[in-house]
Amino acid sequence: MLKRILAVVGIVIAVILAFKFCEFKKGDDSSLEYNTNLIQQQIVNVGKLVVTEGHFSEVITYKNQQKYMMDMLSFEKKAIVIVNADVAVSYDLHQLKYDIDEANKIITIISIPKEEIKISPDIKYYDVQQSQMNPFTGDDYNKINKSVKANLAKKIDKSSLKSNAQNRLISELSKILILTNTMGWKLEYNGKVIENEKALQQGLKL
């Protein structure tokens, strides 16, 4: 009789422990799922168009000369070209590619979209001089446009516009870093663990 009672008590205890264990496991899975959803939502929030804008101006003197009769006769055309350009450097973070490893609690940034540079020049011509023998043509305007964009590209490279855009990019990606650090997850990029904003900035320059 006593053995039966002990057996029943043992079964009851075993059932209770099994139930508690299942609840414990369920809680872990639920917590992991919650954390994963939270991270995914943060990445969605970061996924936007980051734009840094600037304005540049320049003055170009365009000249072209046509010569005839063994260079004894020449016809010149020239113009002063004033350029005002709005420039935008952007990162489309909708294109950010990443992987979430729930089991090991690791977020891996696979690729970050490259910067996109948009130049919108407003070109005005002054003091235009030409002749019937050497008039302005579409080819001249194409050459001027090409020269304008090349000069602007050099100015952009020498300016702080690109670095300012990258700083904004890092600021957005840091939101993911802060969340992963807070939750005890790891953030990886280019095969390295990113522990702080400085490491993130160095990683982007690799």
GROMACS .gro file of N, CA, C and O in nm, residues 14-96:
model
  332
   14ALA      N    1   0.674   1.389  -1.097
   14ALA     CA    2   0.737   1.382  -1.229
   14ALA      C    3   0.657   1.463  -1.331
   14ALA      O    4   0.713   1.533  -1.416
   15VAL      N    5   0.522   1.449  -1.324
   15VAL     CA    6   0.436   1.523  -1.417
   15VAL      C    7   0.449   1.674  -1.395
   15VAL      O    8   0.458   1.752  -1.490
   16ILE      N    9   0.453   1.714  -1.268
   16ILE     CA   10   0.466   1.858  -1.235
   16ILE      C   11   0.599   1.912  -1.287
   16ILE      O   12   0.606   2.020  -1.346
   17LEU      N   13   0.708   1.836  -1.261
   17LEU     CA   14   0.840   1.880  -1.307
   17LEU      C   15   0.847   1.889  -1.459
   17LEU      O   16   0.905   1.982  -1.515
   18ALA      N   17   0.787   1.791  -1.525
   18ALA     CA   18   0.785   1.791  -1.672
   18ALA      C   19   0.708   1.912  -1.724
   18ALA      O   20   0.749   1.978  -1.821
   19PHE      N   21   0.597   1.943  -1.657
   19PHE     CA   22   0.514   2.058  -1.696
   19PHE      C   23   0.592   2.188  -1.679
   19PHE      O   24   0.591   2.276  -1.765
   20LYS      N   25   0.661   2.197  -1.563
   20LYS     CA   26   0.740   2.317  -1.536
   20LYS      C   27   0.854   2.332  -1.637
   20LYS      O   28   0.885   2.441  -1.684
   21PHE      N   29   0.916   2.218  -1.671
   21PHE     CA   30   1.026   2.221  -1.767
   21PHE      C   31   0.977   2.269  -1.903
   21PHE      O   32   1.043   2.350  -1.969
   22CYS      N   33   0.861   2.219  -1.944
   22CYS     CA   34   0.803   2.260  -2.071
   22CYS      C   35   0.771   2.409  -2.071
   22CYS      O   36   0.792   2.479  -2.169
   23GLU      N   37   0.721   2.456  -1.958
   23GLU     CA   38   0.689   2.600  -1.946
   23GLU      C   39   0.816   2.683  -1.957
   23GLU      O   40   0.818   2.788  -2.020
   24PHE      N   41   0.923   2.631  -1.893
   24PHE     CA   42   1.051   2.701  -1.895
   24PHE      C   43   1.105   2.711  -2.038
   24PHE      O   44   1.148   2.816  -2.084
   25LYS      N   45   1.098   2.596  -2.110
   25LYS     CA   46   1.145   2.595  -2.247
   25LYS      C   47   1.060   2.686  -2.336
   25LYS      O   48   1.110   2.758  -2.420
   26LYS      N   49   0.931   2.683  -2.313
   26LYS     CA   50   0.841   2.767  -2.389
   26LYS      C   51   0.872   2.914  -2.367
   26LYS      O   52   0.870   2.996  -2.457
   27GLY      N   53   0.907   2.947  -2.241
   27GLY     CA   54   0.940   3.085  -2.208
   27GLY      C   55   1.065   3.131  -2.281
   27GLY      O   56   1.073   3.240  -2.331
   28ASP      N   57   1.167   3.039  -2.289
   28ASP     CA   58   1.290   3.072  -2.361
   28ASP      C   59   1.262   3.096  -2.508
   28ASP      O   60   1.310   3.192  -2.566
   29ASP      N   61   1.183   3.009  -2.570
   29ASP     CA   62   1.150   3.024  -2.711
   29ASP      C   63   1.072   3.153  -2.736
   29ASP      O   64   1.095   3.223  -2.833
   30SER      N   65   0.982   3.182  -2.644
   30SER     CA   66   0.901   3.303  -2.657
   30SER      C   67   0.987   3.428  -2.647
   30SER      O   68   0.971   3.523  -2.722
   31SER      N   69   1.083   3.423  -2.552
   31SER     CA   70   1.172   3.537  -2.534
   31SER      C   71   1.261   3.557  -2.656
   31SER      O   72   1.282   3.668  -2.702
   32LEU      N   73   1.312   3.445  -2.711
   32LEU     CA   74   1.398   3.452  -2.828
   32LEU      C   75   1.322   3.506  -2.948
   32LEU      O   76   1.373   3.589  -3.024
   33GLU      N   77   1.198   3.461  -2.962
   33GLU     CA   78   1.115   3.508  -3.073
   33GLU      C   79   1.086   3.658  -3.058
   33GLU      O   80   1.089   3.732  -3.156
   34TYR      N   81   1.060   3.700  -2.934
   34TYR     CA   82   1.034   3.842  -2.908
   34TYR      C   83   1.157   3.926  -2.943
   34TYR      O   84   1.147   4.030  -3.008
   35ASN      N   85   1.276   3.880  -2.899
   35ASN     CA   86   1.399   3.953  -2.927
   35ASN      C   87   1.427   3.963  -3.077
   35ASN      O   88   1.468   4.067  -3.128
   36THR      N   89   1.404   3.852  -3.147
   36THR     CA   90   1.425   3.850  -3.291
   36THR      C   91   1.332   3.947  -3.362
   36THR      O   92   1.373   4.022  -3.451
   37ASN      N   93   1.205   3.946  -3.321
   37ASN     CA   94   1.108   4.038  -3.381
   37ASN      C   95   1.145   4.184  -3.354
   37ASN      O   96   1.128   4.271  -3.440
   38LEU      N   97   1.198   4.209  -3.234
   38LEU     CA   98   1.237   4.345  -3.196
   38LEU      C   99   1.353   4.393  -3.284
   38LEU      O  100   1.354   4.507  -3.332
   39ILE      N  101   1.450   4.304  -3.307
   39ILE     CA  102   1.564   4.338  -3.391
   39ILE      C  103   1.521   4.361  -3.535
   39ILE      O  104   1.564   4.457  -3.601
   40GLN      N  105   1.434   4.274  -3.585
   40GLN     CA  106   1.384   4.290  -3.722
   40GLN      C  107   1.311   4.422  -3.738
   40GLN      O  108   1.325   4.490  -3.841
   41GLN      N  109   1.235   4.461  -3.637
   41GLN     CA  110   1.162   4.587  -3.643
   41GLN      C  111   1.258   4.705  -3.644
   41GLN      O  112   1.236   4.804  -3.715
   42GLN      N  113   1.367   4.695  -3.567
   42GLN     CA  114   1.466   4.803  -3.564
   42GLN      C  115   1.534   4.816  -3.700
   42GLN      O  116   1.558   4.927  -3.749
   43ILE      N  117   1.562   4.703  -3.764
   43ILE     CA  118   1.625   4.706  -3.897
   43ILE      C  119   1.529   4.768  -3.997
   43ILE      O  120   1.569   4.844  -4.086
   44VAL      N  121   1.400   4.738  -3.984
   44VAL     CA  122   1.299   4.798  -4.071
   44VAL      C  123   1.297   4.949  -4.051
   44VAL      O  124   1.288   5.027  -4.146
   45ASN      N  125   1.307   4.994  -3.925
   45ASN     CA  126   1.306   5.137  -3.894
   45ASN      C  127   1.429   5.206  -3.954
   45ASN      O  128   1.422   5.321  -3.998
   46VAL      N  129   1.543   5.136  -3.953
   46VAL     CA  130   1.666   5.192  -4.009
   46VAL      C  131   1.658   5.196  -4.161
   46VAL      O  132   1.717   5.283  -4.226
   47GLY      N  133   1.584   5.102  -4.221
   47GLY     CA  134   1.576   5.089  -4.366
   47GLY      C  135   1.505   5.206  -4.433
   47GLY      O  136   1.386   5.201  -4.460
   48LYS      N  137   1.578   5.312  -4.457
   48LYS     CA  138   1.521   5.429  -4.523
   48LYS      C  139   1.628   5.495  -4.609
   48LYS      O  140   1.743   5.450  -4.613
   49LEU      N  141   1.591   5.599  -4.677
   49LEU     CA  142   1.685   5.670  -4.762
   49LEU      C  143   1.754   5.780  -4.681
   49LEU      O  144   1.690   5.870  -4.630
   50VAL      N  145   1.886   5.767  -4.667
   50VAL     CA  146   1.965   5.867  -4.595
   50VAL      C  147   2.026   5.961  -4.699
   50VAL      O  148   2.104   5.919  -4.784
   51VAL      N  149   1.990   6.089  -4.691
   51VAL     CA  150   2.034   6.185  -4.794
   51VAL      C  151   2.108   6.303  -4.729
   51VAL      O  152   2.061   6.360  -4.630
   52THR      N  153   2.223   6.334  -4.785
   52THR     CA  154   2.299   6.453  -4.743
   52THR      C  155   2.313   6.542  -4.866
   52THR      O  156   2.359   6.498  -4.971
   53GLU      N  157   2.273   6.669  -4.852
   53GLU     CA  158   2.270   6.760  -4.967
   53GLU      C  159   2.373   6.872  -4.954
   53GLU      O  160   2.410   6.913  -4.844
   54GLY      N  161   2.417   6.919  -5.070
   54GLY     CA  162   2.513   7.029  -5.073
   54GLY      C  163   2.491   7.114  -5.197
   54GLY      O  164   2.416   7.075  -5.289
   55HIS      N  165   2.554   7.231  -5.201
   55HIS     CA  166   2.541   7.322  -5.316
   55HIS      C  167   2.679   7.366  -5.359
   55HIS      O  168   2.764   7.401  -5.276
   56PHE      N  169   2.703   7.364  -5.491
   56PHE     CA  170   2.832   7.402  -5.546
   56PHE      C  171   2.812   7.500  -5.662
   56PHE      O  172   2.714   7.492  -5.735
   57SER      N  173   2.908   7.589  -5.675
   57SER     CA  174   2.905   7.686  -5.785
   57SER      C  175   3.042   7.691  -5.852
   57SER      O  176   3.145   7.670  -5.787
   58GLU      N  177   3.042   7.720  -5.982
   58GLU     CA  178   3.168   7.735  -6.053
   58GLU      C  179   3.147   7.818  -6.179
   58GLU      O  180   3.034   7.829  -6.230
   59VAL      N  181   3.255   7.876  -6.227
   59VAL     CA  182   3.253   7.955  -6.350
   59VAL      C  183   3.354   7.895  -6.447
   59VAL      O  184   3.471   7.873  -6.412
   60ILE      N  185   3.310   7.867  -6.569
   60ILE     CA  186   3.395   7.807  -6.671
   60ILE      C  187   3.398   7.898  -6.794
   60ILE      O  188   3.294   7.951  -6.835
   61THR      N  189   3.515   7.914  -6.852
   61THR     CA  190   3.527   7.986  -6.979
   61THR      C  191   3.551   7.881  -7.089
   61THR      O  192   3.652   7.809  -7.087
   62TYR      N  193   3.456   7.873  -7.179
   62TYR     CA  194   3.465   7.774  -7.286
   62TYR      C  195   3.512   7.843  -7.414
   62TYR      O  196   3.459   7.946  -7.454
   63LYS      N  197   3.614   7.783  -7.478
   63LYS     CA  198   3.667   7.840  -7.604
   63LYS      C  199   3.686   7.728  -7.706
   63LYS      O  200   3.722   7.615  -7.672
   64ASN      N  201   3.663   7.764  -7.831
   64ASN     CA  202   3.688   7.671  -7.941
   64ASN      C  203   3.725   7.752  -8.064
   64ASN      O  204   3.664   7.855  -8.091
   65GLN      N  205   3.824   7.703  -8.135
   65GLN     CA  206   3.872   7.779  -8.251
   65GLN      C  207   3.882   7.688  -8.374
   65GLN      O  208   3.933   7.577  -8.366
   66GLN      N  209   3.829   7.738  -8.484
   66GLN     CA  210   3.839   7.667  -8.613
   66GLN      C  211   3.934   7.746  -8.703
   66GLN      O  212   3.917   7.866  -8.722
   67LYS      N  213   4.030   7.676  -8.759
   67LYS     CA  214   4.130   7.744  -8.844
   67LYS      C  215   4.119   7.695  -8.988
   67LYS      O  216   4.092   7.578  -9.013
   68TYR      N  217   4.143   7.789  -9.080
   68TYR     CA  218   4.136   7.758  -9.223
   68TYR      C  219   4.257   7.817  -9.294
   68TYR      O  220   4.330   7.901  -9.239
   69MET      N  221   4.276   7.774  -9.421
   69MET     CA  222   4.381   7.830  -9.507
   69MET      C  223   4.517   7.824  -9.438
   69MET      O  224   4.584   7.926  -9.417
   70MET      N  225   4.555   7.702  -9.400
   70MET     CA  226   4.684   7.678  -9.335
   70MET      C  227   4.701   7.764  -9.210
   70MET      O  228   4.806   7.826  -9.187
   71ASP      N  229   4.594   7.771  -9.133
   71ASP     CA  230   4.592   7.844  -9.005
   71ASP      C  231   4.604   7.995  -9.021
   71ASP      O  232   4.628   8.068  -8.924
   72MET      N  233   4.590   8.042  -9.145
   72MET     CA  234   4.599   8.187  -9.164
   72MET      C  235   4.468   8.256  -9.127
   72MET      O  236   4.467   8.374  -9.093
   73LEU      N  237   4.359   8.180  -9.128
   73LEU     CA  238   4.228   8.237  -9.097
   73LEU      C  239   4.163   8.153  -8.987
   73LEU      O  240   4.159   8.030  -8.997
   74SER      N  241   4.118   8.217  -8.883
   74SER     CA  242   4.058   8.142  -8.771
   74SER      C  243   3.928   8.208  -8.727
   74SER      O  244   3.910   8.330  -8.738
   75PHE      N  245   3.838   8.125  -8.678
   75PHE     CA  246   3.710   8.171  -8.625
   75PHE      C  247   3.691   8.111  -8.485
   75PHE      O  248   3.690   7.989  -8.469
   76GLU      N  249   3.679   8.199  -8.388
   76GLU     CA  250   3.671   8.154  -8.250
   76GLU      C  251   3.529   8.170  -8.196
   76GLU      O  252   3.457   8.263  -8.232
   77LYS      N  253   3.492   8.078  -8.111
   77LYS     CA  254   3.366   8.091  -8.036
   77LYS      C  255   3.399   8.068  -7.889
   77LYS      O  256   3.485   7.987  -7.854
   78LYS      N  257   3.333   8.144  -7.806
   78LYS     CA  258   3.359   8.129  -7.663
   78LYS      C  259   3.236   8.174  -7.583
   78LYS      O  260   3.147   8.244  -7.635
   79ALA      N  261   3.235   8.134  -7.459
   79ALA     CA  262   3.125   8.171  -7.370
   79ALA      C  263   3.170   8.155  -7.226
   79ALA      O  264   3.254   8.071  -7.194
   80ILE      N  265   3.111   8.237  -7.140
   80ILE     CA  266   3.132   8.222  -6.996
   80ILE      C  267   3.015   8.139  -6.943
   80ILE      O  268   2.899   8.171  -6.967
   81VAL      N  269   3.048   8.032  -6.875
   81VAL     CA  270   2.946   7.939  -6.825
   81VAL      C  271   2.943   7.945  -6.673
   81VAL      O  272   3.044   7.920  -6.606
   82ILE      N  273   2.826   7.981  -6.619
   82ILE     CA  274   2.809   7.987  -6.473
   82ILE      C  275   2.721   7.869  -6.429
   82ILE      O  276   2.612   7.849  -6.482
   83VAL      N  277   2.773   7.793  -6.335
   83VAL     CA  278   2.705   7.671  -6.292
   83VAL      C  279   2.669   7.679  -6.145
   83VAL      O  280   2.752   7.711  -6.060
   84ASN      N  281   2.544   7.652  -6.115
   84ASN     CA  282   2.498   7.634  -5.977
   84ASN      C  283   2.437   7.494  -5.969
   84ASN      O  284   2.344   7.462  -6.044
   85ALA      N  285   2.492   7.413  -5.882
   85ALA     CA  286   2.449   7.272  -5.879
   85ALA      C  287   2.408   7.228  -5.739
   85ALA      O  288   2.476   7.258  -5.640
   86ASP      N  289   2.295   7.159  -5.731
   86ASP     CA  290   2.254   7.092  -5.609
   86ASP      C  291   2.301   6.947  -5.617
   86ASP      O  292   2.279   6.880  -5.717
   87VAL      N  293   2.367   6.903  -5.511
   87VAL     CA  294   2.423   6.768  -5.510
   87VAL      C  295   2.368   6.692  -5.390
   87VAL      O  296   2.358   6.746  -5.279
   88ALA      N  297   2.331   6.567  -5.414
   88ALA     CA  298   2.279   6.482  -5.306
   88ALA      C  299   2.357   6.352  -5.302
   88ALA      O  300   2.374   6.285  -5.405
   89VAL      N  301   2.409   6.318  -5.183
   89VAL     CA  302   2.475   6.189  -5.162
   89VAL      C  303   2.382   6.107  -5.074
   89VAL      O  304   2.343   6.149  -4.965
   90SER      N  305   2.343   5.990  -5.123
   90SER     CA  306   2.242   5.912  -5.049
   90SER      C  307   2.281   5.765  -5.035
   90SER      O  308   2.359   5.711  -5.114
   91TYR      N  309   2.226   5.704  -4.931
   91TYR     CA  310   2.236   5.559  -4.909
   91TYR      C  311   2.095   5.505  -4.895
   91TYR      O  312   2.020   5.549  -4.807
   92ASP      N  313   2.059   5.413  -4.981
   92ASP     CA  314   1.926   5.352  -4.974
   92ASP      C  315   1.933   5.229  -4.884
   92ASP      O  316   1.967   5.119  -4.929
   93LEU      N  317   1.901   5.248  -4.757
   93LEU     CA  318   1.913   5.138  -4.660
   93LEU      C  319   1.802   5.035  -4.672
   93LEU      O  320   1.800   4.937  -4.599
   94HIS      N  321   1.707   5.058  -4.766
   94HIS     CA  322   1.612   4.952  -4.797
   94HIS      C  323   1.686   4.834  -4.860
   94HIS      O  324   1.637   4.721  -4.860
   95GLN      N  325   1.805   4.861  -4.916
   95GLN     CA  326   1.884   4.758  -4.983
   95GLN      C  327   1.984   4.691  -4.889
   95GLN      O  328   2.066   4.610  -4.933
   96LEU      N  329   1.979   4.725  -4.761
   96LEU     CA  330   2.069   4.662  -4.663
   96LEU      C  331   2.039   4.513  -4.654
   96LEU      O  332   1.925   4.471  -4.638
   0.00000   0.00000   0.00000
